[in-house]
Coordinates of C-alpha atoms in Angstrom, one line a residue:
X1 CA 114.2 132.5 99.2
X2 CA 117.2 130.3 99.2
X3 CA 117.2 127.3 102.0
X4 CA 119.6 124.6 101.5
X5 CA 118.2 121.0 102.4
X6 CA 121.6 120.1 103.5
X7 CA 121.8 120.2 107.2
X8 CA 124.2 122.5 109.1
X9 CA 125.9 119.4 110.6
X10 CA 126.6 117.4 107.2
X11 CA 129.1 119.2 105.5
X12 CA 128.9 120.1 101.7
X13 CA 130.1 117.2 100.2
X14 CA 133.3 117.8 97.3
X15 CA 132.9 114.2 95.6
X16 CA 132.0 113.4 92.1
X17 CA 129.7 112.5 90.6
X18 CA 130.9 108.8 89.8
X19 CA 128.9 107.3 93.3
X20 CA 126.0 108.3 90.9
X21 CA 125.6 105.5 89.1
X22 CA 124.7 103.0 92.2
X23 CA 121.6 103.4 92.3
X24 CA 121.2 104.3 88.2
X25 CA 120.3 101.5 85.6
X26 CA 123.4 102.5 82.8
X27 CA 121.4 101.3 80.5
X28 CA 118.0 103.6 80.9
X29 CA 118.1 105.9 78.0
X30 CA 114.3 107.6 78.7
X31 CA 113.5 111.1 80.0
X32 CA 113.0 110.3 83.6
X33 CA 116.8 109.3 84.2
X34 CA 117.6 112.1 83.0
X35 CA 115.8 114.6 85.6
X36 CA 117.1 111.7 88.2
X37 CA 120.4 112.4 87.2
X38 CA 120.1 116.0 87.2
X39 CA 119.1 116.1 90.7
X40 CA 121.7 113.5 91.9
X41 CA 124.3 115.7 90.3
X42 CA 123.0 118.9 92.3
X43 CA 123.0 116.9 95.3
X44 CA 126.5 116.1 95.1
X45 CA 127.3 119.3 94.0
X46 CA 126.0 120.8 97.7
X47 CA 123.1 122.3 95.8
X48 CA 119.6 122.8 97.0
X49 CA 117.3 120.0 96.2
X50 CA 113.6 118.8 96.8
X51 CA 113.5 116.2 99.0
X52 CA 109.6 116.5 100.3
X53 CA 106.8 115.6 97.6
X54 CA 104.4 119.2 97.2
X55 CA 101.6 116.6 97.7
X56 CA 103.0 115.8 101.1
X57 CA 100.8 119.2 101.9
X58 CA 97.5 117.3 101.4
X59 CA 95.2 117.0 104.4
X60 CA 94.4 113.4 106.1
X61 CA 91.1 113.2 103.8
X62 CA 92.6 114.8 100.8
X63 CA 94.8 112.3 100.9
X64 CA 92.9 109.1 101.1
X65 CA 90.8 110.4 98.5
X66 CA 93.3 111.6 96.1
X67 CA 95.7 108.2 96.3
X68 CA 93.1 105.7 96.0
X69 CA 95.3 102.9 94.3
X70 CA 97.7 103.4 97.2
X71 CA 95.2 103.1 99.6
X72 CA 94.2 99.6 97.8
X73 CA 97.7 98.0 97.7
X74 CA 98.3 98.7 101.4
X75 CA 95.0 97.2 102.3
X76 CA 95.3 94.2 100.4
X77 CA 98.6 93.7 101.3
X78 CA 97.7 94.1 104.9
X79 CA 94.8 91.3 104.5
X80 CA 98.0 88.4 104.2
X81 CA 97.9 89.5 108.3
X82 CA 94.7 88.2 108.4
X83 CA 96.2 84.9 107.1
X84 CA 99.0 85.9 110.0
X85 CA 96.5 86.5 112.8
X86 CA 94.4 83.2 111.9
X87 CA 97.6 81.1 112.0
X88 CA 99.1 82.5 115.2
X89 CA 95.8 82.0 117.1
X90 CA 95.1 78.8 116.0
X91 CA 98.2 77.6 116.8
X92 CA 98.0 79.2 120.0
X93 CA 94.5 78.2 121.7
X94 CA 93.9 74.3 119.9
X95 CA 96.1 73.4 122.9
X96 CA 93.2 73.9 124.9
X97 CA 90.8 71.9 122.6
X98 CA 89.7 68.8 124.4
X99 CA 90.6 66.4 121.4
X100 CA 93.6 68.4 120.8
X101 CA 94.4 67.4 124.8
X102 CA 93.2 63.9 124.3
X103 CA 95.4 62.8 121.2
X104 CA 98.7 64.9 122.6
X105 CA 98.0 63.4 126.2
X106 CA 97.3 60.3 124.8
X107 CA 94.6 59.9 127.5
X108 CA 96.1 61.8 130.5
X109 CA 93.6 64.3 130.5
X110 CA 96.1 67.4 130.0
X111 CA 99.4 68.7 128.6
X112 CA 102.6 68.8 130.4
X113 CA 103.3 72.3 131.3
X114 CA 106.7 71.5 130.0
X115 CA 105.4 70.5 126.5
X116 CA 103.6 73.4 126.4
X117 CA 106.4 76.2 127.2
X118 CA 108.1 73.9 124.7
X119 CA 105.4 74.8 122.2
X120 CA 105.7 78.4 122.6
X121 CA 108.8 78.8 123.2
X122 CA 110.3 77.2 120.0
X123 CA 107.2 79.2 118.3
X124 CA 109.0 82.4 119.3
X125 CA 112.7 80.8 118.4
X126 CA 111.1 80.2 115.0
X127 CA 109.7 83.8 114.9
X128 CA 113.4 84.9 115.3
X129 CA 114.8 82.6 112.7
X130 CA 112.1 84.5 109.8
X131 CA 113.0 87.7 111.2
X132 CA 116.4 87.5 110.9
X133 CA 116.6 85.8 107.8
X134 CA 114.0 86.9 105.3
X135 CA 115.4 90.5 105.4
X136 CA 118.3 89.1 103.0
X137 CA 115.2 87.9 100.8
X138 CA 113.5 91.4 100.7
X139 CA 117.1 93.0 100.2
X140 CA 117.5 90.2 97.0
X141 CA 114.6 89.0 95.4
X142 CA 112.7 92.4 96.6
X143 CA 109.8 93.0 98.9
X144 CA 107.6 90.8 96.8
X145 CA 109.5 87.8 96.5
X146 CA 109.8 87.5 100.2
X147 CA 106.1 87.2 100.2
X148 CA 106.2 84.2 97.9
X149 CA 109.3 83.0 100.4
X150 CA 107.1 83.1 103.5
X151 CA 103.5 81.8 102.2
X152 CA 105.9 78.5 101.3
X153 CA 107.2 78.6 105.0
X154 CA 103.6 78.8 106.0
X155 CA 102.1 76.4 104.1
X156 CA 104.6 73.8 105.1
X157 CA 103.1 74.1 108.5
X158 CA 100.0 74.1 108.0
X159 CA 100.7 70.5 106.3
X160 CA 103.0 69.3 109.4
X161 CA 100.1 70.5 112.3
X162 CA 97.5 68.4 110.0
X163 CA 99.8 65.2 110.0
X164 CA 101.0 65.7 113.8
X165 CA 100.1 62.9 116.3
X166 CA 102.6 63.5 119.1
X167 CA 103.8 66.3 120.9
X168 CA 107.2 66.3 119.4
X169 CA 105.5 66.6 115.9
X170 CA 103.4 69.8 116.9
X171 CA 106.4 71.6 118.1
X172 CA 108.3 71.0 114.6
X173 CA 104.7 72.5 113.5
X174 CA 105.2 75.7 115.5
X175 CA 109.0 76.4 114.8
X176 CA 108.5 76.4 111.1
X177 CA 105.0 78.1 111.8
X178 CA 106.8 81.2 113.4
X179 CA 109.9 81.4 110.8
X180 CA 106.5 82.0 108.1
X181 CA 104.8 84.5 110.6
X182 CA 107.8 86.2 112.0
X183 CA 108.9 86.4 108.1
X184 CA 105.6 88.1 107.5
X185 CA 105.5 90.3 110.4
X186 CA 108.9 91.5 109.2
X187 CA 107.8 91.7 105.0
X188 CA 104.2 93.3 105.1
X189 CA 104.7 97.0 107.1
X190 CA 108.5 97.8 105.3
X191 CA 105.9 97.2 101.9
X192 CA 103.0 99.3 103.3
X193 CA 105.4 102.1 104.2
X194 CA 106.9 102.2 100.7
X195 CA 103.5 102.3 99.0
X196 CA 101.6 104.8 101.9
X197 CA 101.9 108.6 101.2
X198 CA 103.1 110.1 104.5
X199 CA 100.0 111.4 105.4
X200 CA 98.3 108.3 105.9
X201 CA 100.6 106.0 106.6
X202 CA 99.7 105.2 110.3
X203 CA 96.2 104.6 109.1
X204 CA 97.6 102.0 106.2
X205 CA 99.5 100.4 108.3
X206 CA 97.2 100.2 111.0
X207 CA 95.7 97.7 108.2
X208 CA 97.9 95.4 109.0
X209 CA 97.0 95.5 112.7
X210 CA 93.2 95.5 111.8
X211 CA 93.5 92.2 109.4
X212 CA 95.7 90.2 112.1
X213 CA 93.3 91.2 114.9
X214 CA 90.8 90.6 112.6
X215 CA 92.3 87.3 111.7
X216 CA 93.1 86.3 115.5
X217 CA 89.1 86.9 115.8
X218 CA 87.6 84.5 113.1
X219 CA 89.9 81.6 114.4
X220 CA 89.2 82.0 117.9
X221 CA 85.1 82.3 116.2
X222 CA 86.1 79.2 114.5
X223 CA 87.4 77.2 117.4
X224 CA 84.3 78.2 119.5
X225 CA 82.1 76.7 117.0
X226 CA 83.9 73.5 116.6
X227 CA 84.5 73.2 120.2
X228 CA 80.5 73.7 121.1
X229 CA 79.8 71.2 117.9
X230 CA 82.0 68.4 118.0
X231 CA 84.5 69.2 121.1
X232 CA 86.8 66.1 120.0
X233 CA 87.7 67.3 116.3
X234 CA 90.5 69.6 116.0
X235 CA 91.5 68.5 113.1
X236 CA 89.1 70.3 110.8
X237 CA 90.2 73.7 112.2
X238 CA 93.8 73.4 111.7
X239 CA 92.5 72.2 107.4
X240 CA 90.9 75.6 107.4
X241 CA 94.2 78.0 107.5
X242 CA 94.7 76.2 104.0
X243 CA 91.6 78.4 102.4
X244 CA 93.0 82.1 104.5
X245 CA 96.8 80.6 102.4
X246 CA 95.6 80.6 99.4
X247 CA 93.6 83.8 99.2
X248 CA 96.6 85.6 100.0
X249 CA 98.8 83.9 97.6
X250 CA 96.2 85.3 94.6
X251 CA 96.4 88.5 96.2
X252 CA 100.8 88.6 96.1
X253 CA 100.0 88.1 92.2
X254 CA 98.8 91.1 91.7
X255 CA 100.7 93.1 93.9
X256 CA 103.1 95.6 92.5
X257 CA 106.5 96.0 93.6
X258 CA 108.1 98.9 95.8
X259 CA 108.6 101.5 94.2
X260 CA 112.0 102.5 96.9
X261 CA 113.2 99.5 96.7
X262 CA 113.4 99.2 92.9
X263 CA 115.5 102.6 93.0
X264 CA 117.4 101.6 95.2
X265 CA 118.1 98.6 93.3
X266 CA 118.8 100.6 90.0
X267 CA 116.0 99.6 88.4
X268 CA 114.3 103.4 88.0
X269 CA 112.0 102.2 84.7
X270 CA 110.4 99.3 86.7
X271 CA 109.8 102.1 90.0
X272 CA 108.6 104.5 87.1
X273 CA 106.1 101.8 85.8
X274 CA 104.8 101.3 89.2
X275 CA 104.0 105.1 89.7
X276 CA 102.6 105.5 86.9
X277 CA 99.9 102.5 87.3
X278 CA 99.4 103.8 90.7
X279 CA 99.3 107.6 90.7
X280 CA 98.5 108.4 86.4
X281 CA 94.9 109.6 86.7
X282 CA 96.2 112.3 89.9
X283 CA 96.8 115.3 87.2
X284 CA 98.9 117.2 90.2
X285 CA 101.2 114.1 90.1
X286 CA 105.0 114.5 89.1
X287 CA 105.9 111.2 88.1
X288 CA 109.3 112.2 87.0
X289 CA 109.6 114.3 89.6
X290 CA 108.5 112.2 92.5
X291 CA 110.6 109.5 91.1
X292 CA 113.8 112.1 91.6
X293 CA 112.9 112.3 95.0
X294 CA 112.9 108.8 96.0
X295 CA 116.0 108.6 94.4
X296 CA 117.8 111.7 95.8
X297 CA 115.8 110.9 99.5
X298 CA 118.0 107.7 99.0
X299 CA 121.2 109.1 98.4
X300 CA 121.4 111.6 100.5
X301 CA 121.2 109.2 103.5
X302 CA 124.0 107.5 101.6
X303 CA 126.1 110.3 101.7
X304 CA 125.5 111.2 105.4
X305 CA 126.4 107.3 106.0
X306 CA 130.1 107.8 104.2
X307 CA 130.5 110.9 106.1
X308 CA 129.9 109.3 109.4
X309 CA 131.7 106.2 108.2
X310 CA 128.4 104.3 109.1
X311 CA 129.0 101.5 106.5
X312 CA 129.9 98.2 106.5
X313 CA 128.3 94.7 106.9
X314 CA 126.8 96.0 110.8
X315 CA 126.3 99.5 109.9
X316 CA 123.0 99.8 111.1
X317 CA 124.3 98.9 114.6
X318 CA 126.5 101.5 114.6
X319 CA 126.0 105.1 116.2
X320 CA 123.3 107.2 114.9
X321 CA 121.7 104.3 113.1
X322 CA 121.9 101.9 116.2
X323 CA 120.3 104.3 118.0
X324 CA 117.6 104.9 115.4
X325 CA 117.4 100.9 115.5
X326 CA 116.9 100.9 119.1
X327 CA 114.2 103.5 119.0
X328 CA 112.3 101.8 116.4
X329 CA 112.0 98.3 118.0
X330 CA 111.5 99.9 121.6
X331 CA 107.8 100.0 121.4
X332 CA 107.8 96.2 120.5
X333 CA 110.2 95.2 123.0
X334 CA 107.6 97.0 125.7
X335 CA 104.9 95.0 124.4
X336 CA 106.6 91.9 125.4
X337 CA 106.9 93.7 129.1
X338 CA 103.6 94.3 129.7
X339 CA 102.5 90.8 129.3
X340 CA 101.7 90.2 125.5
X341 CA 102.8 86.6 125.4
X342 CA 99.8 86.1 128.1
X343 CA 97.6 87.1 125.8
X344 CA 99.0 86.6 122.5
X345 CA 99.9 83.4 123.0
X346 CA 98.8 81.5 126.3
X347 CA 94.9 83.9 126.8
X348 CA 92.7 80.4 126.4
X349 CA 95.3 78.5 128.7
X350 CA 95.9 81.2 131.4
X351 CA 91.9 82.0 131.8
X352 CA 91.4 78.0 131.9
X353 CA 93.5 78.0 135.1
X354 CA 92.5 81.0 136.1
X355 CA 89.2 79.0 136.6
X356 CA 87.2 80.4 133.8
X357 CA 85.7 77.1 132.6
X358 CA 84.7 78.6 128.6
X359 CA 88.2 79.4 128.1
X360 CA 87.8 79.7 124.7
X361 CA 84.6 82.0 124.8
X362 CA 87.3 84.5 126.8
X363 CA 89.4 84.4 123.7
X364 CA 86.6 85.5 121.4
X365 CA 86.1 88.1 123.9
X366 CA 89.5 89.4 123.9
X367 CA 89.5 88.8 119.6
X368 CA 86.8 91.1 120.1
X369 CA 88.5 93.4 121.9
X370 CA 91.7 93.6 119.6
X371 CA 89.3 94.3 117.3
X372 CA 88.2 97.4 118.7
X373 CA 91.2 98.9 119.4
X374 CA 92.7 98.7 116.3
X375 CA 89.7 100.2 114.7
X376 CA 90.0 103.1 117.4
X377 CA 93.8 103.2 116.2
X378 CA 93.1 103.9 113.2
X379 CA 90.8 106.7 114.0
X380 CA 93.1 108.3 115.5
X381 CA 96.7 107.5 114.8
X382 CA 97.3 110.1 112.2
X383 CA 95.6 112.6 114.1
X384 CA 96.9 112.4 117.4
X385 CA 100.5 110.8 116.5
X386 CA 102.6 107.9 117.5
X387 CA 103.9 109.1 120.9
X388 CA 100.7 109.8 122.5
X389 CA 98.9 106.7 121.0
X390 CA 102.3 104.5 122.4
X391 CA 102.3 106.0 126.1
X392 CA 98.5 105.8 126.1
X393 CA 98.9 102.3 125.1
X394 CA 101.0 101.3 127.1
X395 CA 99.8 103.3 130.4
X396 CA 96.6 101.8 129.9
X397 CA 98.0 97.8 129.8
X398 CA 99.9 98.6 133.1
X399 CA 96.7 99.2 134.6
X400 CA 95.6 96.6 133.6
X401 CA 98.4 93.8 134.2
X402 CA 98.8 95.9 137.6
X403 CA 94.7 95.2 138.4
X404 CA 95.3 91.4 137.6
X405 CA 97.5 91.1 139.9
X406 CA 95.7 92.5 142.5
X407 CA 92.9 90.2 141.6
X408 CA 95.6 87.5 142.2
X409 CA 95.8 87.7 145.7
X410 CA 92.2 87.0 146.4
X411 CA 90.0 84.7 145.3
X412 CA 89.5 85.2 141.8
X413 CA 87.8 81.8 141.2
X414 CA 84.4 83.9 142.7
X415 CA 82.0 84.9 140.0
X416 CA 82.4 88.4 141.4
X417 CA 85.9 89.1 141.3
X418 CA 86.6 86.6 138.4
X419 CA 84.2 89.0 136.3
X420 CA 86.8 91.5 137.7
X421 CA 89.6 89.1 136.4
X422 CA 88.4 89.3 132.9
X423 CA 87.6 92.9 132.9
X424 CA 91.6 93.4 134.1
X425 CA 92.5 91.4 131.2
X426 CA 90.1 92.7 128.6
X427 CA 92.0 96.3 129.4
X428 CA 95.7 94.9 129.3
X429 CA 94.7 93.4 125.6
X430 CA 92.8 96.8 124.6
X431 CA 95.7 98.8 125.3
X432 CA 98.6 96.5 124.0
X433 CA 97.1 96.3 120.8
X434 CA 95.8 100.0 121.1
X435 CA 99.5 101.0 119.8
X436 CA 100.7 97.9 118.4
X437 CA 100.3 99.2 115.0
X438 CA 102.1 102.5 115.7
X439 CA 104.8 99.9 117.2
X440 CA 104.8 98.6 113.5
X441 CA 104.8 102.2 112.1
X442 CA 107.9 103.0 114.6
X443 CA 110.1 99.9 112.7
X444 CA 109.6 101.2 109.2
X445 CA 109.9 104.6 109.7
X446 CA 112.8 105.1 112.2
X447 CA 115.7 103.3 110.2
X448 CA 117.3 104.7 106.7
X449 CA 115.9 103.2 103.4
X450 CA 118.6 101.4 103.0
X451 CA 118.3 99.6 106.6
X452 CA 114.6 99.3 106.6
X453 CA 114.0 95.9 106.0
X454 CA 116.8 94.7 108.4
X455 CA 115.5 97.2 110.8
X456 CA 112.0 96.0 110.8
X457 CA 112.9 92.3 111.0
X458 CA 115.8 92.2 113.1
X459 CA 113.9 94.7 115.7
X460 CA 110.8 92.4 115.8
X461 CA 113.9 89.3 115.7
X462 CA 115.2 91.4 119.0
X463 CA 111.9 91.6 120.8
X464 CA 111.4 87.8 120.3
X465 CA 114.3 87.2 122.3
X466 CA 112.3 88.3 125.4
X467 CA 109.4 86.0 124.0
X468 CA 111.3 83.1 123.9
X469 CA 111.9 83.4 127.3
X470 CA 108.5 84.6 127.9
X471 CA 107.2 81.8 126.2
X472 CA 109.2 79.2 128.3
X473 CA 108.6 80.7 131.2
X474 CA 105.3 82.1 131.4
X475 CA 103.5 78.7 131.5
X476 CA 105.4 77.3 134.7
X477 CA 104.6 80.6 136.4
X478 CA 101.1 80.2 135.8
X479 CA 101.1 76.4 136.9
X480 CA 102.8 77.9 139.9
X481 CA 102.0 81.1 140.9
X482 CA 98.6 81.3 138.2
X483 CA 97.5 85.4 138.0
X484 CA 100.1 86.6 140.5
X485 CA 101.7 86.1 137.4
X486 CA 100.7 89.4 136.2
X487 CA 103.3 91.1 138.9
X488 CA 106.1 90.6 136.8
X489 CA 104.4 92.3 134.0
X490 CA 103.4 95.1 136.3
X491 CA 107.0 95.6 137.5
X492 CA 108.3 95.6 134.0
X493 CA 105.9 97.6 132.2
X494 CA 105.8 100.5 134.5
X495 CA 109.5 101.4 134.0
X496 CA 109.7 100.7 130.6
X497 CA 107.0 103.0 129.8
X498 CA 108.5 105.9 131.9
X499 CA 111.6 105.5 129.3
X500 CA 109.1 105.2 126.4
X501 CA 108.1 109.1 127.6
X502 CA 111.7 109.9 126.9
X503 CA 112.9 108.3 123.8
X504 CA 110.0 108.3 121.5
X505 CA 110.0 111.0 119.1
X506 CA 107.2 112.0 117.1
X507 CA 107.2 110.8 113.1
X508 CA 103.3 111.2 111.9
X509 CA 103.5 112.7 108.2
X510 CA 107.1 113.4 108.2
X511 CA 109.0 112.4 104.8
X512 CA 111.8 110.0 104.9
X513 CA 114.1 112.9 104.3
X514 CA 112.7 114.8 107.0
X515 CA 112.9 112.0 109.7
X516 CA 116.7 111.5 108.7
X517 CA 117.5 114.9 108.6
X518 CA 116.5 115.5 112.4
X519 CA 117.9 112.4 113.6
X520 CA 121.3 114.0 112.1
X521 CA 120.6 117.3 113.6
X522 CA 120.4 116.0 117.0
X523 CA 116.7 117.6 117.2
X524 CA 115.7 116.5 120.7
X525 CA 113.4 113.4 120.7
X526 CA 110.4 114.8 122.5
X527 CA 110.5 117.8 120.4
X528 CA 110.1 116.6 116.8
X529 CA 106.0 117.9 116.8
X530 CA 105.9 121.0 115.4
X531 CA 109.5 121.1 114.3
X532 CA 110.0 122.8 111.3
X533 CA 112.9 120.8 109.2
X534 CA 115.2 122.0 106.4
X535 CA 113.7 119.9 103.7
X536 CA 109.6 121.3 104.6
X537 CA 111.2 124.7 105.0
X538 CA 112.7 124.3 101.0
X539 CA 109.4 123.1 100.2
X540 CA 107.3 126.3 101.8
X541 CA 109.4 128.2 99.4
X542 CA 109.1 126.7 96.4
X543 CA 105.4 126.5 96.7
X544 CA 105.6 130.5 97.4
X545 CA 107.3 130.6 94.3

């Protein structure tokens, strides 16, 4: 059976084979860049080629047990979001600590609502900075040294919040805090994706999700301790994010590199090494092989980008790859409309007004609750697929943003319907973070290789735009208009999900190739499940044979 990989829409390419040697190290002289070369060469040649790994075929379980190593690096890489999740929430709920109050007041008894938009909103603006920037240090140094790049960033504010005395000190504390979190947020899934097989690579990168819920959880833990024991010192917590910093900088030692982004680099002996550490005890493992296939995965997109004339300094905003962009960050975007900065960012503060008078026990109820959801996320997000698991999501935190608002309109200060009140918000912050890993999984797997760390960061850069303003503006709504706030959530939410049903495809356990490859087809966005692509149809075959 003879199926060419090359999709009816691309044309059979006539060029030589002298764009070979971009992503080929001349100076590699070993087996392996030889069987790279060989399939390169047939690729420009218009001849068939593998582009989906025979292991791809492994069930969920199979898998997890079969790639163990892989399933290591992922999860220790995904514990630096623990680090992440610590940071943000600390950052985020000390403002309600009443010695934090007392030494920022300096004795008024509570923060200007302007201070504290302030605070988040030039947390968000620093969020943006990382996530626009630190892709030029995974495209340079690699995915690895942008690691080392952020936990610098980070540890340079946990020192300025431990010196801070004055308001204006703290917010230099939270812009350079969210340059190191947004450059982590835009670092650690684009590295989980190139290490996870594509069976599991929803759950692995639901690890991420898991450690910055999990994360979120201990310091809101922490700050309810230190609150109930001595309910002046804030100090101490903030010393504590240097212990979760240094963990995960012994953990990026030992790290390995990504494999994709080393071959795309040129550097095919140092991707070679790092398969053969992680996969040489599989006996069903082509290293060789698999190594080809990164590389010819790789160019193939680079073909398809000359033909479409897709290059340049702003390719990836530019037709098919703008709207694959667009797609990708979509699902983050949403999170911001359904209310996510109230309770990412302002949960202790808004439930304080709200008239909850243990604001901070509500946070370690929501922490809780993160918690949860991730967990069920990752039960079930390579079984039941991004799509559902981002419209159930997101259905079920307009419900809930839609409930608060009701609540708003009464009196909600009543220990009946304020029960009611938390119960609305409990289910907002269950289903946000219910698909906020798939919203991760949707960045790394949407754009091209060679996009996919500007994708990711510059997606999560784009939804921090609406944060900013979010995070400005959410805090005077709530001075003024308190859990009627929810409304504008409500109003935003609903529509946005309604598009979400038609724009976001379907991507669990497809191969890089495969995901391009319908993209380029034009393969209708609702209809990638169950679609049967050119590169798993070449596969079928050659396992027949």
């Amino acid at each position: 059976m003879n199926v060419s990989t090359n999709p009816p829409s691309a044309p059979r390419l006539a060029e030589s084979t002298e764009n070979v040697p971009q992503i080929l190290d001349a100076k590699a002289e070993t087996n392996h860049i030889e069987i790279v070369k060989e399939k390169l060469n047939a690729l420009h040649d218009g001849r068939q080629v593998q582009l989906k790994s025979s292991l791809d075929k492994l069930s969920l379980f199979e898998c997890l047990s079969t790639f163990k190593r892989s399933v290591i690096i992922c999860a220790l890489a995904g514990f630096a979001a623990a680090t992440d999740g610590y940071q943000h929430q600390m950052s985020a709920n000390i403002i309600a600590n009443k010695g934090f109050v007392q030494e920022f007041s300096k004795g008024r008894g509570k923060l200007d609502a302007t201070w504290v938009s302030t605070f988040g909103g030039l947390y968000s603006a620093g969020q943006v900075i990382g996530q626009f920037f630190i892709p030029f240090a995974s495209d340079f140094l690699g995915r690895k040294g942008s690691m080392y790049v952020f936990m610098g960033v980070l540890t340079i504010s946990v020192i300025v919040e431990s010196v801070s005395s004055v308001w204006w000190h703290w917010t230099l504390a939270k812009l350079i805090a969210g340059v190191g979190i947004g450059s982590v947020q835009a670092t650690l899934p684009v590295y989980i994706n190139e290490h996870a097989p594509s069976q599991i690579r929803g759950v692995l990168i639901v690890a991420y999700s898991l450690w910055f819920s999990l994360g979120g959880l201990m310091s809101s833990v922490a700050l309810k301790v230190r609150s109930d024991s001595h309910p002046l010192d804030y100090k101490t917590s903030i010393y504590t994010q240097f212990g979760m910093l240094g963990l995960s900088m012994i953990i990026f030692v030992f790290l390995p590199e990504s494999p994709w982004w080393l071959v795309s680099k040129g550097k095919l002996d140092k991707a070679r090494n790092v398969l053969v550490k992680k996969f040489q005890n599989i006996p069903e493992y082509d290293i060789d092989g698999e190594l080809a296939i990164i590389a010819a995965t790789i160019e193939r997109q680079r073909q398809w980008d000359r033909e479409a004339a897709a290059e340049g300094s702003w390719a990836i905003f530019k037709g098919l790859n703008g709207k694959r962009f667009l797609i990708g960050s979509w699902p983050k975007v949403l999170q911001q409309f359904v209310g996510l900065s109230v309770f990412s960012s302002y949960s202790a503060y808004f439930f304080s007004l709200a008239g909850n008078k243990d604001a901070f026990l509500v946070t370690v109820i929501l922490g809780c609750c993160s918690l949860a959801s991730v967990i069920l996320d990752a039960l079930l997000v390579d079984k039941i697929g991004r799509r559902r698991m981002t419209l159930i999501g997101f259905s079920g935190a307009c419900f809930g943003v839609t409930l608060m608002a009701i609540i708003g309109c009464f009196d909600y200060a009543n220990a009946q319907l304020g029960s009611v009140l938390v119960f609305a918000g409990v289910t907002a912050n269950f289903f946000n973070t219910f698909q906020s890993s798939t919203s991760y999984a949707y960045l790394a797997e949407m754009p091209e290789q060679r996009f996919r760390a500007k994708a990711t960061g510059w997606g999560l850069a784009y939804c921090n735009l609406y944060a900013i303003m979010f995070n400005f503006t959410v805090p005077l709504m709530l001075k003024k208009w308190v859990v009627k706030t929810a409304f504008l959530f409500s109003c935003l939410g609903i529509p946005g999900t309604i598009l979400a049903f038609f724009i976001m495809p379907e991507s669990m356990g497809r191969s890089p190739a495969e995901i391009h490859e319908m993209f380029v087809d034009g393969v209708p966005l609702r209809k990638w499940r169950g679609y049967k692509t050119h590169v798993e149809t070449d596969l079928d075959a050659r396992l027949d044979i």
